[in-house]
Coordinates of C-alpha atoms in Angstrom, one line a residue:
Chain A
E13 CA -8.0 12.9 15.3
A14 CA -9.2 15.6 13.0
G15 CA -8.9 14.9 9.3
V16 CA -7.4 16.9 6.4
A17 CA -9.4 20.1 6.1
Q18 CA -10.0 21.9 2.8
S19 CA -11.8 25.0 1.8
P20 CA -13.8 26.1 0.0
R21 CA -15.8 22.9 -0.9
Y22 CA -17.1 24.4 -4.1
K23 CA -16.0 27.3 -6.4
I24 CA -17.3 28.6 -9.6
I25 CA -15.2 31.1 -11.6
E26 CA -15.0 32.4 -15.1
K27 CA -12.1 31.5 -17.3
R28 CA -9.0 33.8 -16.9
Q29 CA -10.0 34.5 -13.3
S30 CA -7.8 33.4 -10.4
V31 CA -8.7 31.1 -7.6
A32 CA -7.0 29.8 -4.4
F33 CA -7.6 26.7 -2.4
W34 CA -6.5 26.1 1.2
C35 CA -5.5 22.9 3.0
N36 CA -4.8 22.2 6.6
P37 CA -3.2 18.7 7.0
I38 CA -3.5 16.4 9.9
S39 CA -1.5 17.6 12.9
G40 CA 2.0 16.3 12.8
H41 CA 1.9 15.2 9.2
A42 CA 5.1 16.4 7.5
T43 CA 4.2 15.4 3.9
L44 CA 1.4 17.2 2.0
Y45 CA 0.1 16.4 -1.5
W46 CA -2.1 18.2 -3.9
Y47 CA -4.0 16.1 -6.4
Q48 CA -6.2 17.0 -9.3
Q49 CA -9.1 14.7 -10.0
I50 CA -10.9 15.3 -13.3
L51 CA -14.4 13.8 -13.5
G52 CA -14.3 10.1 -14.3
Q53 CA -10.5 9.8 -13.8
G54 CA -8.2 8.9 -11.0
P55 CA -6.4 11.6 -9.0
K56 CA -3.2 13.0 -10.5
L57 CA -0.4 14.3 -8.3
L58 CA 0.3 18.0 -8.9
I59 CA 2.8 18.8 -6.1
Q60 CA 4.2 17.1 -3.0
F61 CA 5.8 18.9 0.0
Q62 CA 8.0 17.6 2.7
N63 CA 7.6 20.1 5.5
N64 CA 7.9 23.4 3.5
G65 CA 10.1 22.0 0.8
V66 CA 8.9 20.8 -2.6
V67 CA 9.7 17.1 -3.2
D68 CA 7.9 16.7 -6.6
D69 CA 6.2 19.2 -8.8
S70 CA 6.9 17.6 -12.1
Q71 CA 3.2 17.5 -13.1
L72 CA 2.3 21.0 -11.9
P73 CA 1.5 23.4 -14.9
K74 CA 3.9 26.1 -13.5
D75 CA 2.8 28.7 -16.0
R76 CA -0.6 29.0 -14.2
F77 CA -0.4 26.9 -11.1
S78 CA 1.5 27.7 -7.9
A79 CA 1.5 26.2 -4.4
E80 CA 3.2 27.1 -1.2
R81 CA 3.4 25.6 2.3
L82 CA 4.7 28.3 4.6
K83 CA 5.9 27.1 8.0
G84 CA 5.4 23.5 6.9
V85 CA 1.8 23.3 8.0
D86 CA -1.1 24.8 5.9
S87 CA -0.8 25.0 2.2
T88 CA -2.4 27.0 -0.6
L89 CA -2.8 26.1 -4.3
K90 CA -3.4 28.9 -6.7
I91 CA -4.5 28.9 -10.3
Q92 CA -4.0 32.1 -12.3
P93 CA -5.4 32.4 -14.9
A94 CA -7.9 29.5 -14.9
K95 CA -8.8 27.6 -18.1
L96 CA -11.9 25.6 -18.8
E97 CA -9.9 22.4 -18.6
D98 CA -9.0 23.2 -14.9
S99 CA -12.5 22.2 -13.9
A100 CA -11.9 19.3 -11.5
V101 CA -11.8 18.3 -7.8
Y102 CA -8.6 19.4 -6.1
L103 CA -7.7 17.0 -3.3
C104 CA -5.2 17.6 -0.5
A105 CA -3.7 14.7 1.3
S106 CA -1.2 14.4 4.1
S107 CA 0.9 11.7 5.6
Y108 CA 3.1 11.4 8.7
Y109 CA 6.2 11.0 6.6
L110 CA 7.2 9.9 3.2
N111 CA 6.2 6.3 2.4
T112 CA 3.3 6.0 4.8
E113 CA -0.5 6.1 4.3
A114 CA -1.8 9.3 2.8
F115 CA -5.1 10.6 4.2
F116 CA -7.2 12.7 1.8
G117 CA -9.5 15.7 2.4
Q118 CA -12.9 16.0 0.9
G119 CA -11.6 18.1 -1.9
T120 CA -12.6 21.4 -3.6
R121 CA -14.8 21.1 -6.6
L122 CA -13.8 23.8 -9.1
T123 CA -15.9 24.7 -12.1
V124 CA -14.5 27.1 -14.7
V125 CA -17.1 28.6 -17.0
Chain B
Q2 CA 5.5 3.4 -18.1
Q3 CA 4.0 5.3 -15.1
Q4 CA 0.5 4.3 -16.0
V5 CA -1.8 2.0 -14.1
K6 CA -4.6 0.6 -16.1
Q7 CA -7.8 -0.4 -14.4
S8 CA -10.9 -2.4 -15.5
P9 CA -13.8 -2.4 -15.7
Q10 CA -14.9 1.2 -15.7
S11 CA -18.2 0.2 -14.1
L12 CA -19.5 -2.9 -12.5
I13 CA -22.9 -4.0 -11.3
V14 CA -23.1 -6.9 -8.8
Q15 CA -26.0 -8.5 -6.9
K16 CA -26.0 -8.3 -3.2
G17 CA -24.0 -11.3 -1.8
G18 CA -22.0 -11.7 -5.0
I19 CA -18.3 -11.3 -5.6
S20 CA -17.0 -8.0 -7.1
I21 CA -13.7 -8.2 -8.9
I22 CA -11.7 -5.2 -10.2
N23 CA -8.4 -5.6 -12.1
C24 CA -5.3 -3.5 -12.5
A25 CA -2.2 -3.8 -14.6
Y26 CA 1.1 -1.8 -14.4
E27 CA 4.2 -1.5 -16.4
N28 CA 6.9 0.0 -14.1
T29 CA 8.6 -2.9 -12.4
A30 CA 10.0 -0.5 -9.8
F31 CA 6.6 -0.1 -8.2
D32 CA 6.6 -1.9 -4.9
Y33 CA 3.4 -0.7 -3.1
F34 CA -0.1 -1.3 -4.4
P35 CA -3.0 0.2 -2.5
W36 CA -6.7 0.2 -3.2
Y37 CA -8.8 3.3 -2.4
Q38 CA -12.5 3.6 -1.9
Q39 CA -14.2 6.9 -2.7
F40 CA -17.8 7.8 -2.0
P41 CA -19.5 10.8 -3.8
G42 CA -18.4 14.1 -2.3
K43 CA -15.6 12.5 -0.3
G44 CA -11.9 12.1 -0.7
P45 CA -10.4 8.6 -1.4
A46 CA -9.8 6.4 1.6
L47 CA -7.3 3.6 1.9
L48 CA -9.0 0.3 1.8
I49 CA -6.2 -2.3 1.7
A50 CA -2.7 -2.4 0.3
I51 CA -0.1 -5.0 -0.7
R52 CA 3.6 -5.3 -1.2
P53 CA 5.0 -7.5 -4.0
D54 CA 6.6 -10.0 -1.7
V55 CA 3.2 -11.7 -1.1
S56 CA 0.7 -13.0 -3.6
E57 CA -2.5 -12.3 -1.5
K58 CA -3.7 -10.2 1.4
K59 CA -7.0 -10.4 3.0
E60 CA -8.8 -8.0 5.3
G61 CA -12.3 -9.0 6.2
R62 CA -14.3 -9.2 3.0
F63 CA -11.6 -7.5 0.9
T64 CA -8.8 -9.4 -0.7
I65 CA -5.9 -8.3 -3.0
S66 CA -4.5 -10.9 -5.3
F67 CA -1.0 -10.0 -6.8
N68 CA 0.7 -11.5 -9.8
K69 CA 4.2 -10.1 -10.0
S70 CA 5.2 -11.9 -13.2
A71 CA 2.1 -10.7 -15.0
K72 CA 2.3 -7.2 -13.4
Q73 CA -1.3 -7.4 -12.4
F74 CA -3.2 -7.1 -9.2
S75 CA -6.9 -7.3 -8.4
L76 CA -9.4 -6.5 -5.7
H77 CA -12.0 -9.0 -4.7
I78 CA -15.0 -8.0 -2.5
M79 CA -16.7 -11.1 -1.1
D80 CA -20.4 -11.0 -0.1
S81 CA -20.8 -7.6 -1.7
Q82 CA -23.2 -5.3 0.1
P83 CA -25.1 -2.2 -1.0
G84 CA -22.9 -0.1 1.3
D85 CA -19.9 -1.2 -0.9
S86 CA -21.3 0.9 -3.7
A87 CA -18.6 3.4 -4.4
T88 CA -15.7 4.2 -6.9
Y89 CA -12.6 2.1 -6.4
F90 CA -9.1 3.1 -7.4
C91 CA -6.1 1.0 -7.6
A92 CA -2.7 2.8 -7.3
A93 CA 1.0 2.1 -7.3
S94 CA 4.1 3.8 -6.0
I95 CA 7.7 3.3 -5.2
I96 CA 8.3 3.1 -1.4
Q97 CA 11.9 4.2 -1.4
G98 CA 11.9 8.0 -1.7
A99 CA 8.8 10.0 -2.5
Q100 CA 5.6 8.1 -2.3
K101 CA 4.2 9.4 -5.5
L102 CA 0.9 7.5 -6.0
V103 CA -0.1 6.8 -9.6
F104 CA -3.8 6.0 -9.7
G105 CA -5.9 3.9 -12.1
Q106 CA -8.9 5.4 -13.8
G107 CA -11.4 4.1 -11.3
T108 CA -14.2 1.6 -11.2
R109 CA -17.7 2.6 -10.3
L110 CA -19.2 -0.3 -8.4
T111 CA -22.9 -0.7 -7.8
I112 CA -24.3 -3.4 -5.6
N113 CA -28.0 -4.1 -6.3
P114 CA -30.0 -5.1 -3.2

């Protein structure tokens, strides 16, 4: 079974630029999560989708972050404009359904300079 | 009240020794407590999880001890091996409804050969 795929693996941008991350969950997984992991901290949930609907986006900085999951499969997370404090690893995870084990991708390491 | 506090931040154990990592939570509604293992450059992977209806769960060399009255749980790694060197995160969530995992700050474990 293929795991959660994320791209790119690394990204370096200047502050105020925009960036987008892509995630392809495990086939058949209805629930998709985006987490932000700042160096030395645990992952923090940004947004959770159930199919193509948003379940929880309470911790998503909506003035600069946006995410979509068209057709209930792939998802993109966008930051516009980026700030220095957005430097982190962005992890995508998926699960078969709510309340089951979540499988994480390798993440995208974003550096904002 | 959504926080999960983890200690220690870092831990060095000799090969064959016992590694112990502790977590504490405030929200009594939490009813699912997983531990994740993360190697450098990889996403977190589920190691072992426990529900509050049991006080201990063992899988191989890994054991979770759970104290509901104290709102604490811990991970014990018996016969620690160099391959166990990684960052460990405890987490908590509420099973009913959205599985929003709240992570601890992480413990960097080093097993010396």
